[in-house]
Amino acid sequence: MDFTRRAVLKAAIASFVTSISGQATARGGQGKKVIVIGAGIAGLAAAHTLRSLGAEVIVFEAESYIGGRIRTDHSMGAPFEYGAGWIHGPSRANPVKKLAMQVDAPTFITDDDSLELQNMQRQPVNEADYQWIDDQYEALLRKLEQQGRRWGDRSIYQVIQDVAPVLLNDPRAQWMLSAFIEFDLGAGIEEISAAHAFADDKYRGEDVILPKGYDGILTPLVEGLDIRLNTPVSRVFYGDEGVLVEGEHADYAVCTASLGVLKAGNILFDPPLPDAMRNAIEGIGFGTVTKIALKFERAFWDVHTQYFGIMTEPKGRWNYWINYRTFSEENILLGLSFGHYAPVADAMSKPAMTADALEVLRSVWGRAVERPSAVLATHWSQEPNFRGAYSYPQAGGTIAQYESFESPVAGRIFMAGEHTIFKYHSTTHGALMSGERAAKKIASL
Ligand SMILES: Cc1cc2nc3c(=O)[nH]c(=O)nc-3n(C[C@H](O)[C@H](O)[C@H](O)COP(=O)(O)OP(=O)(O)OC[C@H]3O[C@@H](n4cnc5c(N)ncnc54)[C@H](O)[C@@H]3O)c2cc1C
């Protein structure tokens, strides 16, 4: 922006803030005006908390819907979750579980052990293979978790090269590394930090899905909020006097745009964000995961099995399938792509992606696989307001980079979102907690 315009805007902020500065010093939310950028769960939690503490809040959301990466499509008869599908660790301490309880949302435990694994030559693996996969996975996790510091800046791939090279040439291990680790972390094992991959915290309890839709949990957060949809924020001006966002003045702003959006520089901060934060934006990884839901006239698979694993090549290509018949009446298989294949899949058109996924299914079930009657698919890395699925600890990065998001910028800009909370990153509960954290900090000023 040119200097003259900047000066005019600063003057505008100054004159506006003079009129509200007296009230802004009160404790709690009373007398404070806050702009929240993004109506995902972090933004909604921040706005809800601030409003309940008496603040005036406006939420600017670029998309035409609320929820961000919590996005449910109900058109198939059973919910298709574009984004979050599970409540991870649904103990009573988990704030997302609390929301689910508040709206009486039924939950369903997806049994990880209900798995049928096959190679692409239609040969199921035998019991000994399952055992081998379990043993290798546990041994690797133990090494990664217990000796974390030893791995320094190395990626999981580099550590495996050292400690278990056999895994890199075995199709069973390739499947395990992708369907377990690349799914969990949302990136290729070549990029994920071995030291930090499993250093986060978890709530207790077996993961559950919400068979009536994840979006239902947002209801208690949304009530009474001033949410402006289809309103992308492109510039955030801030200074001693307050903030100016899309022509709206306020005392503070909470930015919950995804790490992908921050990396792409979609939002211009003036003055620029501090070096430590820019370093974090660069140093923390942001990957993608692709989902496709295929609805069929009849089920050609064993309807009682929860998951089907397929040892595809290249690694990560539609290698994990969820059977909807275990929790709904619908003949839907939901396929997932991970690691380096996920951005490849994301870039495909819907017909191309459907053909690619059907080819994998036909490698197992042959001609029994008919054309689907409905298809829904995700392209998270292609979406300008997200640019990926979730953050991950990148090789060479530090936990301090996540922590840099905890301090407000110039006492005015507060960062929230799943990428700002290392302990619970990449989760809905982490995002929610980060929003509440920002709100409480503002209220305490
Ligand atoms: C495929 C996938 C699977 C997942 N699975 C799980 C799971 O099973 N369990 C789990 O706990 N988590 C899961 N997650 C992660 C979880 O969905 C996220 O951690 C969480 O929803 C992030 O919330 P957030 O508020 O931080 O960000 P978002 O939901 O991204 O919210 C940010 C909002 O900001 C808006 N925005 C962006 N730019 C602008 C702008 N310039 N101006 C205004 N608004 C803007 C966006 O449109 C968005 O609505 C998954 C995510 C994906 C994508």
Short mmCIF file of C-alpha atoms and ligand atoms in Angstrom, two decimals:
data_model
loop_
_atom_site.label_atom_id
_atom_site.label_comp_id
_atom_site.label_asym_id
_atom_site.label_seq_id
_atom_site.Cartn_x
_atom_site.Cartn_y
_atom_site.Cartn_z
CA MET A 1 0.00 0.00 0.00
CA ASP A 2 1.23 3.50 -0.66
CA PHE A 3 2.37 5.68 2.22
CA THR A 4 -0.34 8.32 1.88
CA ARG A 5 -3.13 5.80 2.12
CA ARG A 6 -1.48 4.18 5.12
CA ALA A 7 -1.23 7.55 6.87
CA VAL A 8 -4.90 8.27 6.21
CA LEU A 9 -5.91 4.91 7.62
CA LYS A 10 -3.76 5.38 10.72
CA ALA A 11 -5.37 8.73 11.29
CA ALA A 12 -8.79 7.13 10.87
CA ILE A 13 -7.94 4.48 13.44
CA ALA A 14 -6.59 7.09 15.85
CA SER A 15 -9.69 9.30 15.71
CA PHE A 16 -12.02 6.33 16.09
CA VAL A 17 -10.07 4.78 18.93
CA THR A 18 -9.96 8.06 20.85
CA SER A 19 -13.74 7.78 21.06
CA ILE A 20 -13.69 4.27 22.52
CA SER A 21 -10.39 4.16 24.41
CA GLY A 22 -11.99 5.01 27.74
CA GLN A 23 -14.23 1.97 27.62
CA ALA A 24 -11.54 -0.33 26.21
CA THR A 25 -9.55 -0.32 29.43
CA ALA A 26 -12.32 -2.02 31.44
CA ARG A 27 -11.60 -5.61 32.55
CA GLY A 28 -13.36 -8.57 30.94
CA GLY A 29 -14.97 -8.15 27.56
CA GLN A 30 -17.05 -5.13 28.60
CA GLY A 31 -16.39 -2.10 26.41
CA LYS A 32 -14.08 -3.97 24.06
CA LYS A 33 -14.70 -4.39 20.39
CA VAL A 34 -13.08 -7.36 18.65
CA ILE A 35 -12.95 -8.49 15.03
CA VAL A 36 -12.57 -12.21 14.52
CA ILE A 37 -11.23 -13.37 11.16
CA GLY A 38 -12.66 -16.77 10.23
CA ALA A 39 -15.77 -18.66 11.34
CA GLY A 40 -14.13 -22.05 11.79
CA ILE A 41 -14.29 -23.62 15.24
CA ALA A 42 -11.40 -21.48 16.55
CA GLY A 43 -13.05 -18.25 15.40
CA LEU A 44 -16.47 -19.30 16.67
CA ALA A 45 -15.04 -20.31 20.04
CA ALA A 46 -13.19 -16.99 20.33
CA ALA A 47 -16.26 -14.98 19.33
CA HIS A 48 -18.59 -16.97 21.59
CA THR A 49 -16.29 -16.60 24.61
CA LEU A 50 -15.74 -12.89 24.03
CA ARG A 51 -19.44 -12.26 23.60
CA SER A 52 -20.23 -14.14 26.80
CA LEU A 53 -17.67 -11.93 28.56
CA GLY A 54 -19.50 -8.84 27.35
CA ALA A 55 -17.42 -7.83 24.31
CA GLU A 56 -18.78 -6.56 21.03
CA VAL A 57 -17.70 -9.01 18.34
CA ILE A 58 -17.88 -9.13 14.55
CA VAL A 59 -16.80 -12.25 12.66
CA PHE A 60 -15.59 -11.90 9.07
CA GLU A 61 -15.76 -15.14 7.10
CA ALA A 62 -14.51 -15.49 3.53
CA GLU A 63 -16.69 -18.49 2.67
CA SER A 64 -20.47 -18.70 2.33
CA TYR A 65 -20.79 -21.09 5.27
CA ILE A 66 -19.63 -21.35 8.87
CA GLY A 67 -17.42 -24.13 10.24
CA GLY A 68 -14.37 -23.92 7.96
CA ARG A 69 -12.72 -27.32 8.11
CA ILE A 70 -15.78 -28.66 9.91
CA ARG A 71 -18.00 -29.02 6.88
CA THR A 72 -20.69 -31.65 6.47
CA ASP A 73 -22.66 -32.53 3.34
CA HIS A 74 -25.92 -34.35 4.04
CA SER A 75 -26.94 -34.98 0.41
CA MET A 76 -25.94 -38.65 0.33
CA GLY A 77 -28.33 -39.76 3.05
CA ALA A 78 -25.45 -40.13 5.52
CA PRO A 79 -23.12 -37.26 6.33
CA PHE A 80 -20.00 -36.77 4.25
CA GLU A 81 -17.41 -34.92 6.27
CA TYR A 82 -15.27 -32.78 3.98
CA GLY A 83 -13.02 -32.00 6.91
CA ALA A 84 -12.96 -33.34 10.47
CA GLY A 85 -14.59 -36.76 10.84
CA TRP A 86 -13.56 -37.96 14.28
CA ILE A 87 -13.54 -36.59 17.79
CA HIS A 88 -10.08 -37.74 18.80
CA GLY A 89 -9.92 -38.83 22.44
CA PRO A 90 -13.56 -38.17 23.30
CA SER A 91 -13.17 -38.18 27.08
CA ARG A 92 -15.31 -35.78 29.07
CA ALA A 93 -12.32 -33.43 29.32
CA ASN A 94 -12.32 -32.95 25.54
CA PRO A 95 -14.12 -29.65 24.83
CA VAL A 96 -15.44 -30.91 21.49
CA LYS A 97 -16.94 -33.94 23.20
CA LYS A 98 -18.56 -31.47 25.61
CA LEU A 99 -20.13 -29.64 22.68
CA ALA A 100 -21.35 -32.94 21.24
CA MET A 101 -22.95 -33.76 24.59
CA GLN A 102 -24.54 -30.32 24.75
CA VAL A 103 -26.42 -30.99 21.50
CA ASP A 104 -27.05 -34.67 22.33
CA ALA A 105 -25.15 -35.77 19.24
CA PRO A 106 -24.93 -39.55 18.96
CA THR A 107 -21.40 -40.91 18.54
CA PHE A 108 -20.04 -44.12 17.07
CA ILE A 109 -16.71 -45.80 17.84
CA THR A 110 -14.93 -46.80 14.64
CA ASP A 111 -13.15 -50.03 15.46
CA ASP A 112 -9.57 -49.75 14.17
CA ASP A 113 -9.13 -53.51 14.49
CA SER A 114 -11.99 -54.21 12.09
CA LEU A 115 -9.70 -54.07 9.08
CA GLU A 116 -9.37 -56.15 5.94
CA LEU A 117 -6.11 -55.53 4.15
CA GLN A 118 -5.44 -56.62 0.56
CA ASN A 119 -2.83 -56.11 -2.07
CA MET A 120 -3.72 -55.05 -5.60
CA GLN A 121 -3.50 -58.62 -6.84
CA ARG A 122 -6.65 -59.45 -4.84
CA GLN A 123 -4.74 -61.39 -2.20
CA PRO A 124 -5.77 -60.68 1.37
CA VAL A 125 -2.93 -60.63 3.84
CA ASN A 126 -2.76 -63.38 6.46
CA GLU A 127 -2.77 -63.20 10.27
CA ALA A 128 1.02 -63.22 10.41
CA ASP A 129 1.12 -60.16 8.16
CA TYR A 130 -1.27 -58.22 10.43
CA GLN A 131 0.89 -59.13 13.40
CA TRP A 132 4.04 -58.06 11.57
CA ILE A 133 2.47 -54.69 10.69
CA ASP A 134 1.35 -54.12 14.29
CA ASP A 135 4.75 -55.06 15.68
CA GLN A 136 6.64 -52.86 13.25
CA TYR A 137 4.34 -49.92 13.90
CA GLU A 138 4.63 -50.19 17.66
CA ALA A 139 8.40 -50.57 17.52
CA LEU A 140 8.70 -47.50 15.30
CA LEU A 141 6.40 -45.42 17.51
CA ARG A 142 8.40 -46.40 20.58
CA LYS A 143 11.61 -45.24 18.93
CA LEU A 144 10.10 -41.99 17.72
CA GLU A 145 8.39 -41.19 21.02
CA GLN A 146 11.01 -42.29 23.51
CA GLN A 147 14.10 -41.07 21.72
CA GLY A 148 12.54 -37.92 20.24
CA ARG A 149 15.40 -35.53 20.95
CA ARG A 150 17.94 -37.88 19.40
CA TRP A 151 16.41 -37.34 15.97
CA GLY A 152 17.22 -33.63 15.77
CA ASP A 153 16.09 -32.12 12.47
CA ARG A 154 15.56 -35.43 10.72
CA SER A 155 12.35 -36.56 9.05
CA ILE A 156 10.57 -39.81 9.90
CA TYR A 157 11.74 -41.17 6.55
CA GLN A 158 15.38 -40.41 7.38
CA VAL A 159 15.09 -42.05 10.78
CA ILE A 160 13.54 -45.17 9.23
CA GLN A 161 16.47 -45.31 6.81
CA ASP A 162 18.71 -45.58 9.88
CA VAL A 163 16.75 -47.74 12.27
CA ALA A 164 14.41 -49.93 10.18
CA PRO A 165 15.33 -49.73 6.47
CA VAL A 166 13.36 -52.91 5.80
CA LEU A 167 10.18 -50.82 6.10
CA LEU A 168 11.06 -48.79 3.04
CA ASN A 169 10.85 -51.74 0.64
CA ASP A 170 8.01 -53.73 2.09
CA PRO A 171 4.51 -53.04 0.67
CA ARG A 172 2.88 -53.91 4.01
CA ALA A 173 5.06 -51.36 5.77
CA GLN A 174 4.52 -48.76 3.07
CA TRP A 175 0.80 -49.14 3.61
CA MET A 176 1.16 -48.89 7.39
CA LEU A 177 3.36 -45.78 7.20
CA SER A 178 0.85 -44.08 4.94
CA ALA A 179 -2.51 -45.17 6.39
CA PHE A 180 -1.41 -44.63 9.99
CA ILE A 181 1.29 -41.95 10.12
CA GLU A 182 0.67 -39.91 6.95
CA PHE A 183 -3.06 -39.88 7.71
CA ASP A 184 -2.52 -38.80 11.29
CA LEU A 185 -0.01 -36.06 10.44
CA GLY A 186 -1.41 -35.04 7.06
CA ALA A 187 1.87 -35.06 5.15
CA GLY A 188 4.52 -37.36 3.67
CA ILE A 189 6.87 -39.13 6.09
CA GLU A 190 9.64 -37.45 4.10
CA GLU A 191 8.57 -34.05 5.50
CA ILE A 192 7.41 -34.85 9.05
CA SER A 193 9.73 -34.18 11.99
CA ALA A 194 10.74 -37.44 13.69
CA ALA A 195 11.42 -35.58 16.93
CA HIS A 196 8.04 -33.84 17.19
CA ALA A 197 5.61 -36.08 15.29
CA PHE A 198 4.30 -37.76 18.42
CA ALA A 199 5.23 -35.20 21.08
CA ASP A 200 1.74 -33.69 21.26
CA ASP A 201 -0.89 -34.52 23.90
CA LYS A 202 -3.95 -36.70 23.51
CA TYR A 203 -7.20 -37.00 25.38
CA ARG A 204 -8.26 -40.45 26.45
CA GLY A 205 -10.90 -42.54 24.78
CA GLU A 206 -11.43 -44.35 21.51
CA ASP A 207 -12.04 -42.05 18.57
CA VAL A 208 -15.66 -41.54 17.57
CA ILE A 209 -17.49 -40.20 14.55
CA LEU A 210 -20.75 -38.28 14.61
CA PRO A 211 -23.23 -40.26 12.48
CA LYS A 212 -25.63 -37.29 12.33
CA GLY A 213 -22.90 -34.91 11.17
CA TYR A 214 -19.96 -33.05 12.76
CA ASP A 215 -21.49 -29.67 11.90
CA GLY A 216 -24.16 -30.14 14.61
CA ILE A 217 -21.65 -29.40 17.36
CA LEU A 218 -21.23 -25.82 16.19
CA THR A 219 -24.78 -24.79 17.11
CA PRO A 220 -24.06 -23.74 20.72
CA LEU A 221 -21.14 -21.56 19.59
CA VAL A 222 -22.96 -19.69 16.84
CA GLU A 223 -25.95 -18.39 18.76
CA GLY A 224 -26.26 -14.60 18.79
CA LEU A 225 -23.06 -13.91 16.86
CA ASP A 226 -22.69 -11.22 14.19
CA ILE A 227 -21.11 -13.32 11.43
CA ARG A 228 -20.51 -11.70 8.05
CA LEU A 229 -20.24 -14.43 5.43
CA ASN A 230 -18.64 -13.95 2.00
CA THR A 231 -16.38 -11.31 3.55
CA PRO A 232 -12.73 -12.15 2.91
CA VAL A 233 -10.26 -10.07 4.86
CA SER A 234 -7.31 -8.96 2.76
CA ARG A 235 -5.68 -6.35 5.03
CA VAL A 236 -5.27 -5.91 8.75
CA PHE A 237 -3.92 -2.59 10.00
CA TYR A 238 -2.91 -2.33 13.62
CA GLY A 239 -1.13 0.03 15.95
CA ASP A 240 -1.19 1.47 19.44
CA GLU A 241 -4.68 2.77 18.85
CA GLY A 242 -6.41 -0.38 17.68
CA VAL A 243 -7.08 -2.31 14.51
CA LEU A 244 -8.71 -1.60 11.19
CA VAL A 245 -10.06 -4.56 9.24
CA GLU A 246 -12.11 -4.23 6.05
CA GLY A 247 -13.23 -0.75 7.00
CA GLU A 248 -14.24 -1.79 10.52
CA HIS A 249 -12.40 -0.36 13.54
CA ALA A 250 -11.93 -2.30 16.76
CA ASP A 251 -9.66 -2.66 19.74
CA TYR A 252 -8.37 -6.11 18.88
CA ALA A 253 -8.44 -8.71 16.12
CA VAL A 254 -8.27 -12.48 16.39
CA CYS A 255 -6.92 -14.10 13.23
CA THR A 256 -7.88 -17.75 12.76
CA ALA A 257 -7.12 -18.15 9.05
CA SER A 258 -5.40 -21.47 8.36
CA LEU A 259 -1.63 -21.80 8.25
CA GLY A 260 -1.96 -22.39 4.51
CA VAL A 261 -3.66 -19.02 4.11
CA LEU A 262 -0.95 -17.34 6.20
CA LYS A 263 1.79 -19.02 4.17
CA ALA A 264 0.19 -17.82 0.94
CA GLY A 265 0.08 -14.26 2.27
CA ASN A 266 -3.64 -13.88 1.51
CA ILE A 267 -3.91 -11.49 4.43
CA LEU A 268 -1.59 -8.51 4.50
CA PHE A 269 -0.64 -7.34 7.97
CA ASP A 270 0.45 -3.73 8.31
CA PRO A 271 2.93 -3.42 9.90
CA PRO A 272 4.20 -6.91 8.97
CA LEU A 273 4.03 -9.67 11.56
CA PRO A 274 7.12 -10.02 13.79
CA ASP A 275 10.03 -12.15 12.57
CA ALA A 276 9.36 -14.97 15.05
CA MET A 277 5.83 -15.39 13.73
CA ARG A 278 6.90 -15.25 10.11
CA ASN A 279 9.51 -17.85 10.90
CA ALA A 280 6.79 -20.04 12.45
CA ILE A 281 4.53 -19.62 9.42
CA GLU A 282 7.37 -20.89 7.27
CA GLY A 283 8.72 -23.54 9.64
CA ILE A 284 5.49 -25.36 10.55
CA GLY A 285 4.22 -27.66 7.83
CA PHE A 286 0.79 -27.62 6.23
CA GLY A 287 -0.19 -30.69 4.23
CA THR A 288 -3.29 -32.19 2.74
CA VAL A 289 -5.46 -35.28 2.84
CA THR A 290 -8.00 -36.14 0.13
CA LYS A 291 -11.36 -37.86 0.59
CA ILE A 292 -13.77 -39.29 -1.94
CA ALA A 293 -17.18 -40.75 -1.04
CA LEU A 294 -18.68 -43.16 -3.57
CA LYS A 295 -22.30 -44.20 -3.18
CA PHE A 296 -23.39 -47.45 -4.84
CA GLU A 297 -26.74 -49.10 -5.57
CA ARG A 298 -25.61 -52.24 -3.74
CA ALA A 299 -22.77 -53.17 -1.43
CA PHE A 300 -20.15 -55.45 -3.03
CA TRP A 301 -18.04 -55.55 0.12
CA ASP A 302 -18.40 -57.19 3.51
CA VAL A 303 -20.79 -54.76 5.21
CA HIS A 304 -19.60 -55.68 8.70
CA THR A 305 -15.94 -54.71 8.19
CA GLN A 306 -15.13 -51.17 9.31
CA TYR A 307 -12.04 -50.48 7.20
CA PHE A 308 -10.55 -51.82 3.99
CA GLY A 309 -6.84 -51.28 3.43
CA ILE A 310 -5.37 -51.64 -0.05
CA MET A 311 -1.61 -51.76 -0.59
CA THR A 312 -1.61 -49.39 -3.53
CA GLU A 313 1.18 -47.84 -5.49
CA PRO A 314 2.24 -45.14 -5.40
CA LYS A 315 2.14 -44.96 -1.64
CA GLY A 316 -0.87 -43.05 -0.31
CA ARG A 317 -3.17 -43.61 -3.31
CA TRP A 318 -6.71 -44.45 -2.05
CA ASN A 319 -5.25 -46.96 0.37
CA TYR A 320 -7.76 -46.70 3.23
CA TRP A 321 -11.54 -47.06 2.90
CA ILE A 322 -14.28 -46.52 5.46
CA ASN A 323 -17.43 -48.61 5.18
CA TYR A 324 -20.52 -46.51 5.90
CA ARG A 325 -22.68 -49.59 6.29
CA THR A 326 -21.25 -50.05 9.78
CA PHE A 327 -22.97 -46.88 11.00
CA SER A 328 -25.63 -46.07 8.38
CA GLU A 329 -27.97 -47.66 5.86
CA GLU A 330 -26.10 -46.17 2.93
CA ASN A 331 -23.88 -48.16 0.53
CA ILE A 332 -21.04 -45.69 0.70
CA LEU A 333 -17.32 -46.29 0.67
CA LEU A 334 -15.15 -43.34 1.64
CA GLY A 335 -11.61 -43.50 0.27
CA LEU A 336 -8.60 -41.53 1.44
CA SER A 337 -5.33 -40.45 -0.13
CA PHE A 338 -2.33 -39.38 1.91
CA GLY A 339 1.23 -38.12 1.78
CA HIS A 340 2.62 -37.16 -1.59
CA TYR A 341 -0.38 -38.61 -3.40
CA ALA A 342 -2.90 -36.34 -1.65
CA PRO A 343 -1.95 -33.13 -3.52
CA VAL A 344 -1.93 -35.14 -6.76
CA ALA A 345 -5.46 -36.35 -6.03
CA ASP A 346 -6.56 -32.86 -4.90
CA ALA A 347 -5.58 -31.48 -8.28
CA MET A 348 -7.73 -34.00 -10.20
CA SER A 349 -11.14 -33.07 -11.59
CA LYS A 350 -14.03 -34.93 -9.96
CA PRO A 351 -14.44 -37.37 -12.91
CA ALA A 352 -10.68 -38.05 -13.00
CA MET A 353 -10.58 -38.61 -9.25
CA THR A 354 -13.60 -40.92 -9.44
CA ALA A 355 -11.96 -42.98 -12.19
CA ASP A 356 -8.73 -43.17 -10.20
CA ALA A 357 -10.50 -44.33 -7.05
CA LEU A 358 -12.64 -46.85 -8.95
CA GLU A 359 -9.52 -48.34 -10.53
CA VAL A 360 -8.19 -49.05 -7.05
CA LEU A 361 -11.49 -50.58 -5.89
CA ARG A 362 -11.67 -52.75 -9.04
CA SER A 363 -8.19 -54.07 -8.34
CA VAL A 364 -9.76 -55.71 -5.29
CA TRP A 365 -13.44 -56.32 -6.13
CA GLY A 366 -13.20 -56.54 -9.92
CA ARG A 367 -16.38 -56.22 -11.95
CA ALA A 368 -18.57 -56.19 -8.85
CA VAL A 369 -17.69 -52.50 -8.63
CA GLU A 370 -20.41 -50.69 -10.57
CA ARG A 371 -20.56 -47.00 -11.40
CA PRO A 372 -21.41 -44.98 -8.28
CA SER A 373 -24.76 -43.22 -8.14
CA ALA A 374 -23.29 -40.22 -6.28
CA VAL A 375 -19.81 -38.88 -5.63
CA LEU A 376 -18.45 -36.23 -3.26
CA ALA A 377 -14.79 -35.29 -3.11
CA THR A 378 -12.44 -32.86 -1.39
CA HIS A 379 -9.70 -30.65 -2.83
CA TRP A 380 -8.43 -28.90 0.31
CA SER A 381 -5.07 -27.81 -1.05
CA GLN A 382 -6.83 -26.18 -4.01
CA GLU A 383 -9.21 -24.14 -1.87
CA PRO A 384 -7.97 -20.54 -1.63
CA ASN A 385 -9.33 -20.01 1.90
CA PHE A 386 -7.63 -23.13 3.31
CA ARG A 387 -4.77 -24.32 1.04
CA GLY A 388 -4.47 -27.65 2.78
CA ALA A 389 -5.96 -29.87 5.45
CA TYR A 390 -4.02 -29.46 8.69
CA SER A 391 -0.65 -28.45 10.10
CA TYR A 392 2.15 -30.83 11.00
CA PRO A 393 5.52 -30.53 12.74
CA GLN A 394 7.88 -30.19 9.82
CA ALA A 395 11.41 -31.65 9.90
CA GLY A 396 13.76 -28.89 10.97
CA GLY A 397 11.01 -26.99 12.79
CA THR A 398 10.62 -26.37 16.52
CA ILE A 399 7.88 -26.42 19.12
CA ALA A 400 8.86 -22.82 19.94
CA GLN A 401 7.56 -21.90 16.50
CA TYR A 402 4.05 -22.96 17.54
CA GLU A 403 4.47 -21.10 20.83
CA SER A 404 5.29 -17.88 19.02
CA PHE A 405 1.61 -17.67 18.06
CA GLU A 406 0.63 -17.46 21.73
CA SER A 407 1.88 -13.90 22.20
CA PRO A 408 -0.24 -11.10 20.80
CA VAL A 409 1.27 -8.87 18.16
CA ALA A 410 1.65 -5.33 19.49
CA GLY A 411 -1.01 -6.22 22.06
CA ARG A 412 -3.61 -6.01 19.28
CA ILE A 413 -3.53 -9.07 17.01
CA PHE A 414 -4.20 -12.47 18.56
CA MET A 415 -3.52 -15.63 16.59
CA ALA A 416 -5.71 -18.71 16.97
CA GLY A 417 -6.42 -21.86 14.98
CA GLU A 418 -5.25 -25.45 15.08
CA HIS A 419 -1.72 -24.48 13.98
CA THR A 420 -1.19 -22.23 17.03
CA ILE A 421 -1.38 -24.89 19.74
CA PHE A 422 1.30 -27.57 19.57
CA LYS A 423 -0.21 -29.80 22.27
CA TYR A 424 -3.40 -30.38 20.29
CA HIS A 425 -2.50 -29.26 16.77
CA SER A 426 -4.48 -30.50 13.75
CA THR A 427 -7.59 -31.21 15.76
CA THR A 428 -10.94 -29.58 16.27
CA HIS A 429 -10.46 -29.49 20.04
CA GLY A 430 -7.04 -27.82 19.63
CA ALA A 431 -8.58 -25.19 17.36
CA LEU A 432 -11.41 -24.57 19.82
CA MET A 433 -9.02 -24.25 22.76
CA SER A 434 -6.83 -21.78 20.85
CA GLY A 435 -9.88 -19.59 20.17
CA GLU A 436 -10.87 -19.61 23.83
CA ARG A 437 -7.26 -18.85 24.79
CA ALA A 438 -7.20 -15.74 22.58
CA ALA A 439 -10.57 -14.58 23.91
CA LYS A 440 -9.53 -14.95 27.55
CA LYS A 441 -6.28 -13.07 26.92
CA ILE A 442 -8.20 -10.19 25.42
CA ALA A 443 -10.65 -10.21 28.30
CA SER A 444 -7.80 -10.10 30.80
CA LEU A 445 -6.28 -6.94 29.34
C1 LIG B 1 -9.66 -33.64 5.54
C2 LIG B 1 -9.56 -33.25 6.98
C3 LIG B 1 -9.75 -34.20 7.96
C4 LIG B 1 -9.67 -33.83 9.31
N1 LIG B 1 -9.94 -34.76 10.26
C5 LIG B 1 -10.01 -34.39 11.55
C6 LIG B 1 -10.51 -35.26 12.53
O1 LIG B 1 -10.92 -36.38 12.21
N2 LIG B 1 -10.56 -34.85 13.82
C7 LIG B 1 -10.14 -33.61 14.19
O2 LIG B 1 -10.17 -33.29 15.39
N3 LIG B 1 -9.67 -32.74 13.27
C8 LIG B 1 -9.62 -33.09 11.96
N4 LIG B 1 -9.23 -32.21 11.02
C9 LIG B 1 -8.68 -30.93 11.45
C10 LIG B 1 -9.76 -29.95 11.89
O3 LIG B 1 -10.79 -29.93 10.93
C11 LIG B 1 -9.13 -28.58 12.04
O4 LIG B 1 -8.04 -28.66 12.94
C12 LIG B 1 -10.08 -27.51 12.57
O5 LIG B 1 -11.37 -27.64 12.03
C13 LIG B 1 -9.47 -26.17 12.24
O6 LIG B 1 -10.28 -25.15 12.73
P1 LIG B 1 -9.76 -23.65 12.64
O7 LIG B 1 -10.84 -22.80 13.16
O8 LIG B 1 -8.40 -23.56 13.20
O9 LIG B 1 -9.55 -23.37 11.07
P2 LIG B 1 -10.63 -23.33 9.89
O10 LIG B 1 -11.70 -24.31 10.11
O11 LIG B 1 -9.84 -23.40 8.63
O12 LIG B 1 -11.28 -21.87 10.04
C14 LIG B 1 -10.67 -20.74 9.50
C15 LIG B 1 -11.75 -19.95 8.77
O13 LIG B 1 -11.15 -18.77 8.25
C16 LIG B 1 -11.72 -18.50 7.00
N5 LIG B 1 -10.82 -17.63 6.27
C17 LIG B 1 -9.66 -17.96 5.65
N6 LIG B 1 -9.11 -16.86 5.09
C18 LIG B 1 -9.93 -15.83 5.39
C19 LIG B 1 -9.89 -14.43 5.10
N7 LIG B 1 -8.91 -13.90 4.37
N8 LIG B 1 -10.90 -13.65 5.55
C20 LIG B 1 -11.93 -14.18 6.27
N9 LIG B 1 -12.01 -15.50 6.58
C21 LIG B 1 -11.01 -16.30 6.14
C22 LIG B 1 -11.90 -19.87 6.37
O14 LIG B 1 -12.86 -19.84 5.32
C23 LIG B 1 -12.34 -20.71 7.58
O15 LIG B 1 -13.74 -20.73 7.69
C24 LIG B 1 -9.36 -32.51 9.67
C25 LIG B 1 -9.20 -31.55 8.67
C26 LIG B 1 -9.32 -31.91 7.35
C27 LIG B 1 -9.21 -30.85 6.30
#
